[in-house]
XYZ file of C-alpha atoms in Angstrom:
583
model
C 30.757 -8.890 10.548
C 28.931 -12.180 9.986
C 30.781 -15.347 10.591
C 28.034 -17.762 11.187
C 26.105 -19.134 8.222
C 22.979 -20.691 9.596
C 19.746 -21.843 7.221
C 16.797 -23.733 7.795
C 16.793 -26.433 5.076
C 14.843 -29.528 6.083
C 14.540 -30.822 2.970
C 18.310 -30.929 2.350
C 19.876 -34.312 2.842
C 23.374 -32.363 2.379
C 24.177 -28.684 2.673
C 27.576 -26.958 1.395
C 28.208 -23.316 1.983
C 29.901 -21.285 -0.818
C 31.458 -18.582 0.602
C 34.080 -15.861 -1.010
C 34.943 -18.794 -3.410
C 35.403 -21.278 -0.837
C 33.393 -24.534 -0.017
C 32.817 -25.153 3.494
C 30.666 -28.121 4.727
C 27.593 -27.177 7.167
C 26.128 -29.198 9.968
C 22.956 -30.552 10.556
C 21.397 -29.079 13.641
C 17.867 -29.486 15.143
C 14.545 -28.658 13.397
C 16.283 -28.763 10.169
C 19.015 -25.770 10.729
C 21.991 -26.039 8.919
C 25.122 -24.201 10.250
C 28.842 -23.511 9.161
C 31.553 -21.076 10.619
C 33.270 -19.062 8.335
C 36.873 -17.188 9.598
C 36.433 -13.765 10.594
C 35.124 -11.181 7.845
C 36.559 -7.826 7.127
C 34.770 -7.115 4.221
C 31.452 -7.878 2.463
C 31.718 -11.381 0.454
C 29.512 -13.188 -2.201
C 27.805 -16.429 -0.582
C 25.551 -19.206 -1.498
C 24.476 -22.834 -0.934
C 24.879 -26.225 -2.612
C 21.804 -28.247 -1.720
C 22.360 -32.057 -1.986
C 24.275 -32.562 -5.258
C 23.775 -29.134 -6.757
C 26.585 -27.731 -8.826
C 25.159 -24.170 -8.680
C 24.723 -22.330 -5.624
C 21.061 -20.804 -4.887
C 20.451 -17.460 -2.464
C 20.238 -17.230 0.903
C 16.446 -17.202 1.613
C 17.451 -14.677 4.423
C 19.555 -12.603 1.941
C 20.359 -9.034 2.473
C 21.683 -8.302 -0.930
C 21.510 -9.700 -4.330
C 23.670 -7.334 -6.353
C 23.795 -9.776 -9.267
C 19.771 -10.422 -9.116
C 17.581 -13.068 -7.716
C 19.137 -15.995 -9.287
C 22.850 -14.966 -8.316
C 25.085 -15.173 -5.002
C 23.834 -13.254 -1.957
C 26.113 -10.805 -0.290
C 26.457 -10.572 3.418
C 25.261 -6.528 4.480
C 25.612 -4.806 8.075
C 22.449 -2.780 8.873
C 24.680 -1.131 11.928
C 27.270 0.518 9.753
C 24.924 3.462 8.416
C 24.818 6.227 10.791
C 21.175 7.775 11.175
C 20.133 11.575 11.890
C 16.584 10.419 12.637
C 16.627 10.712 16.384
C 14.563 13.557 16.749
C 11.799 11.961 14.656
C 8.429 10.518 16.136
C 5.743 9.035 14.408
C 2.325 10.217 15.034
C 0.990 6.986 14.231
C -2.477 7.350 12.144
C -3.908 10.284 13.542
C -5.659 10.920 9.830
C -2.899 12.550 8.386
C -2.453 11.901 4.635
C -0.458 9.068 3.322
C 1.304 9.356 -0.220
C 1.643 6.185 -1.800
C 4.381 5.989 -4.667
C 6.537 3.376 -6.739
C 10.204 4.035 -6.712
C 10.570 3.132 -10.352
C 8.218 5.365 -11.644
C 8.132 8.248 -9.384
C 11.025 9.936 -10.971
C 13.009 9.651 -14.211
C 16.055 7.843 -12.596
C 13.925 5.162 -10.568
C 16.252 5.398 -7.635
C 15.633 6.010 -3.929
C 18.190 8.343 -4.270
C 16.109 10.369 -6.877
C 13.175 10.250 -4.826
C 15.127 11.792 -1.774
C 14.966 14.780 -4.060
C 11.262 15.086 -4.213
C 10.849 14.966 -0.098
C 10.527 18.621 0.346
C 7.714 18.669 -2.135
C 5.941 15.875 -0.532
C 6.430 17.876 2.985
C 5.395 20.905 1.315
C 2.165 19.523 0.061
C 0.844 18.441 3.396
C 1.319 14.728 3.355
C 2.066 12.874 6.589
C 3.410 9.649 5.339
C 5.094 8.291 2.081
C 4.115 4.814 1.228
C 6.506 2.685 -0.644
C 5.198 -0.172 -3.282
C 7.135 -3.244 -2.553
C 10.823 -2.813 -2.869
C 12.448 -6.265 -2.024
C 14.037 -8.111 -4.504
C 12.243 -9.404 -7.642
C 13.427 -10.858 -10.939
C 14.555 -8.556 -13.979
C 14.619 -4.551 -13.797
C 11.358 -3.325 -13.403
C 7.860 -4.551 -11.810
C 5.438 -3.398 -9.417
C 7.286 -5.191 -7.263
C 4.412 -8.025 -6.246
C 6.722 -10.321 -7.807
C 9.175 -10.398 -5.051
C 11.083 -13.437 -4.207
C 13.621 -12.343 -1.312
C 11.605 -10.588 1.620
C 15.015 -9.572 3.187
C 16.802 -7.897 0.282
C 16.279 -4.495 -1.198
C 15.849 -4.209 -5.061
C 19.517 -3.391 -6.264
C 18.155 -1.323 -9.241
C 16.481 0.978 -6.660
C 19.871 1.319 -4.531
C 19.872 -1.443 -2.887
C 19.678 -1.680 1.213
C 21.894 1.198 1.581
C 19.563 3.646 -0.457
C 16.670 2.447 1.051
C 18.238 3.647 4.642
C 19.339 6.887 3.034
C 15.612 7.686 1.974
C 13.848 6.756 4.958
C 16.721 9.221 7.000
C 15.871 11.895 4.692
C 12.398 11.432 4.656
C 12.286 11.537 8.874
C 14.367 14.491 8.516
C 12.007 16.024 6.198
C 9.150 15.533 8.617
C 7.726 12.524 6.791
C 6.873 9.176 7.945
C 7.619 5.981 6.208
C 5.296 3.068 5.341
C 6.367 0.007 3.440
C 4.099 -2.185 1.301
C 5.018 -5.939 2.195
C 3.903 -8.951 0.392
C 3.559 -12.240 2.812
C 0.622 -14.154 0.708
C 2.584 -15.341 -2.408
C 5.956 -15.445 -4.044
C 7.173 -14.232 -7.793
C 7.191 -16.554 -10.444
C 11.199 -16.335 -11.217
C 13.766 -16.690 -8.596
C 11.851 -18.454 -5.772
C 14.082 -21.181 -4.446
C 12.401 -21.529 -0.786
C 11.172 -25.017 -1.644
C 14.242 -26.422 -2.349
C 15.196 -25.651 1.327
C 11.870 -26.778 3.038
C 7.886 -26.071 3.323
C 7.787 -22.682 2.745
C 4.739 -23.109 0.559
C 1.642 -24.992 0.784
C 0.968 -28.276 -1.252
C -1.970 -27.847 -3.186
C -3.342 -24.589 -1.738
C -3.126 -21.673 -3.692
C -4.338 -18.144 -4.548
C -4.661 -15.931 -7.281
C -1.057 -15.497 -7.710
C 0.601 -18.595 -7.006
C 0.922 -21.427 -4.143
C 0.240 -20.257 -0.670
C 2.652 -19.519 1.894
C 2.618 -22.358 4.312
C 0.959 -20.740 7.808
C -0.470 -23.722 9.169
C 0.984 -27.007 8.053
C 3.977 -28.879 9.139
C 7.163 -26.865 9.442
C 4.925 -23.681 9.603
C 6.363 -22.519 12.964
C 9.434 -21.388 11.545
C 8.021 -20.213 8.017
C 5.835 -17.778 10.618
C 9.259 -17.326 12.207
C 10.505 -16.019 8.643
C 7.938 -13.666 8.422
C 7.780 -12.028 11.610
C 11.598 -11.609 11.401
C 11.254 -9.697 8.210
C 8.706 -7.565 9.812
C 10.981 -6.851 12.508
C 13.595 -5.952 9.948
C 11.811 -2.926 8.182
C 11.210 -1.572 11.731
C 14.831 -2.329 13.251
C 17.131 -1.897 10.152
C 15.479 0.342 8.365
C 13.543 2.935 10.708
C 10.239 2.558 8.704
C 6.984 3.625 10.521
C 4.713 1.083 9.515
C 3.822 -1.622 7.003
C 1.065 -1.986 4.617
C 0.286 -6.038 4.343
C -0.650 -7.273 0.904
C -4.117 -8.929 0.442
C -4.041 -10.149 3.839
C -7.378 -12.173 2.415
C -5.186 -14.252 0.491
C -3.646 -15.479 3.813
C -4.446 -19.182 4.755
C -3.997 -19.808 7.927
C -6.238 -22.268 10.517
C -4.675 -21.874 13.416
C -5.974 -20.812 16.579
C -3.252 -17.731 16.498
C -3.508 -16.218 13.323
C -0.750 -14.910 11.697
C -1.824 -11.378 11.593
C -2.628 -11.474 15.128
C 1.039 -12.845 15.548
C 2.317 -10.000 13.326
C 0.393 -7.302 15.733
C 2.043 -8.789 19.065
C 5.626 -8.769 17.519
C 4.980 -5.085 15.954
C 3.700 -3.820 19.486
C 6.436 -5.536 21.214
C 9.037 -3.859 19.037
C 7.538 -0.681 19.358
C 7.668 -0.856 23.561
C 11.409 -1.917 22.845
C 12.386 1.174 20.351
C 10.220 3.542 22.374
C 8.274 4.857 19.275
C 4.806 4.292 17.620
C 4.669 1.474 14.997
C 1.881 0.020 13.073
C 0.267 -2.075 10.552
C -2.440 -1.635 8.025
C -3.701 -4.585 6.093
C -5.396 -4.606 2.660
C -8.168 -6.473 2.960
C -11.270 -6.989 1.059
C -13.060 -8.418 3.840
C -15.130 -6.204 5.407
C -14.302 -7.978 8.789
C -13.585 -5.399 11.461
C -12.041 -8.164 13.253
C -8.839 -7.332 11.676
C -8.692 -3.785 13.418
C -10.478 -5.013 16.792
C -8.117 -4.812 19.704
C -6.754 -8.238 20.772
C -8.438 -7.734 24.309
C -11.647 -7.602 22.406
C -10.790 -11.225 20.246
C -9.643 -9.305 17.457
C -6.308 -9.233 15.554
C -4.920 -5.922 16.726
C -4.084 -4.194 13.390
C -3.994 -0.584 13.347
C -5.608 0.201 10.259
C -7.197 -1.545 6.865
C -7.975 -0.081 3.346
C -11.379 0.710 2.052
C -12.080 -0.602 -1.161
C -15.974 0.166 -0.538
C -15.246 3.983 -0.045
C -13.074 3.862 -3.638
C -15.862 2.069 -5.193
C -18.491 4.362 -4.105
C -16.353 7.598 -4.730
C -15.682 6.388 -8.341
C -19.241 5.301 -9.221
C -20.260 8.756 -8.170
C -17.547 10.359 -9.661
C -17.406 8.600 -13.400
C -20.664 6.685 -13.916
C -18.711 3.592 -14.490
C -20.944 0.764 -13.012
C -19.938 -2.519 -14.691
C -17.986 -5.381 -12.583
C -17.586 -5.002 -8.667
C -18.504 -1.590 -8.937
C -22.587 -2.460 -9.686
C -23.553 -2.305 -6.164
C -21.821 1.330 -5.675
C -23.917 2.904 -8.171
C -25.725 5.796 -6.149
C -25.245 8.270 -3.676
C -27.097 6.250 -1.255
C -24.243 3.596 -1.205
C -21.528 6.662 -0.961
C -23.681 8.088 2.209
C -23.457 4.632 3.785
C -20.010 4.210 3.527
C -19.193 7.969 4.934
C -21.439 7.165 8.089
C -20.967 3.576 8.811
C -17.299 2.799 7.570
C -18.438 -0.233 5.207
C -20.960 -0.777 2.684
C -21.219 -4.192 2.464
C -22.185 -5.079 6.300
C -23.597 -8.706 5.569
C -25.559 -7.445 2.764
C -25.497 -8.856 -0.810
C -22.660 -8.431 -3.083
C -23.650 -8.932 -6.784
C -19.878 -9.376 -8.069
C -19.621 -12.208 -5.344
C -22.979 -13.702 -5.923
C -23.326 -14.161 -2.016
C -23.641 -11.622 1.196
C -20.533 -10.176 2.202
C -18.921 -8.785 5.619
C -20.300 -7.345 9.075
C -20.664 -4.401 10.583
C -18.307 -1.493 11.507
C -18.295 -1.200 15.089
C -18.416 2.505 15.694
C -18.311 2.376 19.547
C -14.941 0.578 19.087
C -13.283 1.437 16.447
C -11.970 4.791 15.018
C -12.714 6.051 11.298
C -9.001 6.757 11.478
C -8.333 2.912 10.948
C -9.776 2.804 7.415
C -7.481 4.264 4.491
C -9.431 5.781 1.635
C -8.258 6.750 -1.622
C -9.945 7.894 -4.985
C -7.211 6.530 -6.718
C -4.193 3.858 -5.929
C -1.630 1.302 -7.370
C -4.438 -1.491 -7.988
C -7.570 0.625 -8.717
C -5.320 2.187 -11.583
C -2.872 0.024 -12.731
C -5.279 -2.943 -12.614
C -7.705 -1.234 -15.374
C -7.027 -2.150 -18.791
C -5.414 0.841 -20.194
C -3.528 1.787 -16.668
C -5.655 4.925 -17.040
C -6.232 7.500 -14.101
C -8.926 9.519 -13.517
C -7.230 12.262 -15.265
C -8.039 10.462 -18.550
C -11.679 10.975 -18.332
C -12.675 13.931 -15.972
C -12.051 17.655 -16.296
C -10.873 19.958 -13.469
C -13.833 20.456 -11.642
C -14.614 16.879 -11.277
C -11.101 15.911 -10.230
C -11.086 18.823 -7.746
C -14.207 17.349 -6.476
C -13.007 14.024 -6.197
C -10.055 15.622 -4.062
C -12.658 17.360 -1.878
C -14.667 14.259 -1.001
C -11.486 11.855 -0.597
C -9.449 14.603 1.944
C -12.817 16.055 3.940
C -13.679 12.411 5.317
C -13.007 11.007 8.912
C -10.918 8.333 7.537
C -7.259 8.688 6.871
C -6.831 9.618 3.212
C -4.487 8.180 0.778
C -3.301 9.780 -2.330
C -1.536 8.171 -5.498
C 1.382 9.568 -6.885
C 0.965 12.413 -9.254
C -2.659 12.333 -8.467
C -2.449 15.856 -6.859
C -1.509 17.447 -9.948
C -3.844 15.504 -12.309
C -1.197 13.589 -13.992
C -1.751 12.766 -17.511
C 0.391 9.896 -17.820
C -0.949 6.326 -17.187
C 0.105 3.911 -14.683
C -0.212 0.332 -16.169
C 1.225 -2.735 -15.096
C 4.764 -3.875 -16.104
C 6.875 -6.466 -15.661
C 10.242 -7.061 -17.225
C 10.820 -11.046 -16.677
C 14.024 -12.478 -18.570
C 11.876 -15.527 -19.257
C 10.119 -15.550 -22.594
C 7.698 -18.206 -21.604
C 7.008 -16.382 -18.177
C 6.304 -12.747 -19.961
C 4.108 -14.483 -22.603
C 2.154 -16.074 -19.777
C 2.106 -12.944 -18.056
C 0.392 -11.057 -20.683
C -1.970 -13.796 -21.540
C -2.897 -13.422 -18.204
C -3.631 -10.012 -17.971
C -6.198 -10.259 -20.769
C -8.085 -12.955 -19.010
C -8.569 -11.034 -15.911
C -10.551 -8.363 -17.646
C -13.316 -10.520 -19.000
C -15.593 -9.775 -15.793
C -15.211 -5.936 -15.775
C -16.457 -5.925 -19.769
C -12.715 -3.792 -20.380
C -11.856 -3.828 -24.457
C -8.669 -6.329 -24.659
C -7.107 -4.345 -27.357
C -6.391 -1.552 -25.119
C -4.308 -3.617 -22.647
C -0.842 -3.354 -22.930
C 1.811 -5.854 -23.161
C 3.283 -5.626 -19.636
C 6.679 -6.936 -21.196
C 7.404 -4.015 -23.518
C 9.747 -1.498 -22.038
C 7.628 1.439 -23.232
C 4.719 0.093 -20.459
C 7.144 0.788 -17.703
C 8.556 4.155 -19.147
C 5.214 5.678 -19.981
C 4.432 5.027 -16.412
C 6.635 7.291 -15.193
C 5.729 10.832 -14.020
C 5.962 13.853 -16.007
C 7.040 16.147 -13.258
C 6.968 19.449 -15.871
C 3.009 19.304 -15.661
C 2.768 19.933 -11.882
C 3.396 23.781 -12.504
C 1.019 23.781 -15.487
C -2.608 25.194 -16.006
C -4.918 23.289 -14.275
C -2.295 20.691 -13.222
C -0.899 23.473 -11.311
C -4.523 24.402 -10.115
C -5.202 20.919 -8.836
C -1.764 20.844 -6.678
C -2.679 24.202 -4.995
C -6.218 22.796 -4.284
C -4.520 19.624 -2.594
C -2.182 21.652 -0.655
C -5.021 23.801 0.344
C -7.238 20.909 1.346
C -4.445 19.177 3.215
C -3.528 22.162 5.495
C -7.228 22.803 6.016
C -7.458 19.256 7.452
C -4.551 19.742 9.678
C -5.953 22.995 10.976
C -9.612 22.107 11.426
C -10.097 19.544 14.016
C -13.543 18.882 12.790
C -12.089 17.117 9.896
C -10.211 14.733 11.533
C -12.496 13.691 14.371
C -12.314 9.987 14.055
C -16.115 9.254 15.599
C -18.362 8.067 12.920
C -21.378 8.783 15.410
C -20.318 12.564 14.757
C -21.260 12.376 11.188
C -24.273 13.006 9.369
C -24.438 12.884 5.749
C -27.687 14.434 3.571
C -27.913 13.958 0.273
C -30.694 13.895 -2.884
C -30.255 10.908 -5.469
C -32.017 12.685 -8.145
C -30.384 16.162 -7.501
C -27.000 14.482 -7.150
C -25.480 16.835 -4.439
C -24.301 15.670 -0.824
C -23.298 17.251 2.301
C -21.278 15.578 4.994
C -21.535 17.464 8.077
C -19.258 17.339 11.162
C -19.305 19.396 13.761
C -19.457 23.112 13.048
C -18.280 22.046 9.280
C -19.803 20.965 6.399
C -18.681 19.724 2.850
C -21.106 20.113 0.134
C -20.693 18.284 -2.925
C -22.420 18.615 -5.953
C -22.128 15.585 -8.528
C -24.331 16.737 -11.226
C -23.207 18.839 -14.305
C -25.627 21.236 -13.532
C -25.460 23.823 -10.696
C -27.185 23.095 -7.719
C -28.730 25.036 -4.488
C -27.573 23.054 -1.525
C -29.331 23.290 1.848
C -26.982 23.169 4.839
C -27.305 21.931 8.136
C -26.859 25.325 9.747
C -28.050 28.624 8.890
C -25.504 31.459 8.142
C -22.224 29.778 6.792
C -18.420 31.011 5.973
C -17.021 29.363 3.232
C -13.928 28.109 3.887
C -12.711 26.594 0.918
C -14.336 26.119 -2.932
C -13.632 24.446 -6.079
C -15.435 26.661 -7.996
C -17.256 30.174 -6.743
C -19.665 29.165 -4.296
C -22.524 31.477 -3.259
C -24.452 31.330 0.211
C -27.845 32.303 0.611
C -29.087 31.676 4.254
C -29.464 28.471 5.023
C -28.253 26.780 1.610
C -24.901 27.133 -0.576
C -25.051 27.559 -4.739
C -22.614 25.376 -6.201
C -21.736 25.713 -9.854
C -21.702 21.928 -11.619
C -19.201 19.452 -10.191
C -18.510 22.067 -7.619
C -17.693 21.624 -3.825
C -17.121 23.750 -0.641
C -16.220 23.466 2.717
C -18.254 25.735 5.093
C -18.248 26.613 8.813
C -21.443 27.834 10.937
C -21.002 31.805 10.685
C -20.919 31.976 14.526
C -17.040 31.428 14.519
C -16.256 34.275 13.440
């Protein structure tokens, strides 16, 4: 058990460790580190730090547990006390298999890791390869998206704490599912962030959309970067996760010669070798900069993948007809075809939303299509809408089925947002539970300002602090077996099975992608090898030409009729076809 208590606090003149009811003076070491020796521990204890003349102790920046919340004392925790059962598990890395994004608090009625374990069999049967958890580190309050976390090493207690997290990952691996954890290193939440009391964790005068930026390149940034790198390694070593999704990396301000993303990729690769198993990092980025996922030996950062907003925007506009705000440039099948063939839409082209040119070309010779994670819905693209409405709020079954075929037959790595697979009717809204009234009020007012550029009705924006906003966002699992919900769920299962068993659908070489389309007729054909995916975005039936002659229908959303080198699709119909010669 831990007996040495060390903390980096260069801003402090004196430091006192409060541990198990005792007050122990700490000694200053080198580079701003303080140290105290506690008697040998035989059980977990609560502890915190008194900085200078403070009367109230604050949590450890590297706290592993916060049973009383982010303002209370930390508690010791031994990650090695758990007996793992996943020795036979090996991740396959980003191989084109589907990812399932979920939020622990709204995935089940109970909103805990243990309750989510009960759904792992369902997810394995669905056919996804990875479960991606929205942020689970400690935040203030009882429920939150997770992006207001303030203690990056502690697991939220209302979800089940670190013990519950270990049980979840272990159970996922035994069910044949990998685990990706969403982590936030670009900012900290507005309540419970005591880091500036200890040292220069944040940058003076520099900020982003969510608050002060993390100090990645100023004085003291060596230790701040070490704080982040060690946290990355914690997820891999102590919790056995297979990959991390790095939130909004475009908000990481770093002017050092070796960017923090490259440092994280290097550390991850080293950990992968040490643990002898694949580990990977996926960036959320709106930069359209392939440097993030270009190998380090080719002067890139060496991350394994990144999210593709371009695909989402092009798919969304063509499925819904919505073309305001950042959707404006994507309102055509031309845009969708470009993303399918080239990876990025904006590759040094003018972005009307930004009012400037944006991006650079995706390097097909050096990069794999699997490195782009695509989606028709995710937590941001639903939750950051005014009413938190899913596609199912405005699209009927044929259109939702069309969307599923589009996303699950691309050469990219597809991601599904929880409930999407059965057309969940429940919204997924932005919710918080800040105990401070003034903070709750500011959050609600800030949401209204965010939607001005999109032209959404402010009257439809729910109050994030209203408990019903949270409970309304929980999945209704009774829907999954009913009517068109069950029909859509069956389609997702068939598509994911087809993706696993048909190599053409996971060929990651964009050189092998061909797209034909008719902007007026509103149809598109995605061809890869001996497989073609025919998509009708029109409400009326369309005869769609195929890239080869006689064809076999492998999957159809509604009845499709093949006539020689063409297929007749109903309105919003889709079909996956193979060259007849394969029979």
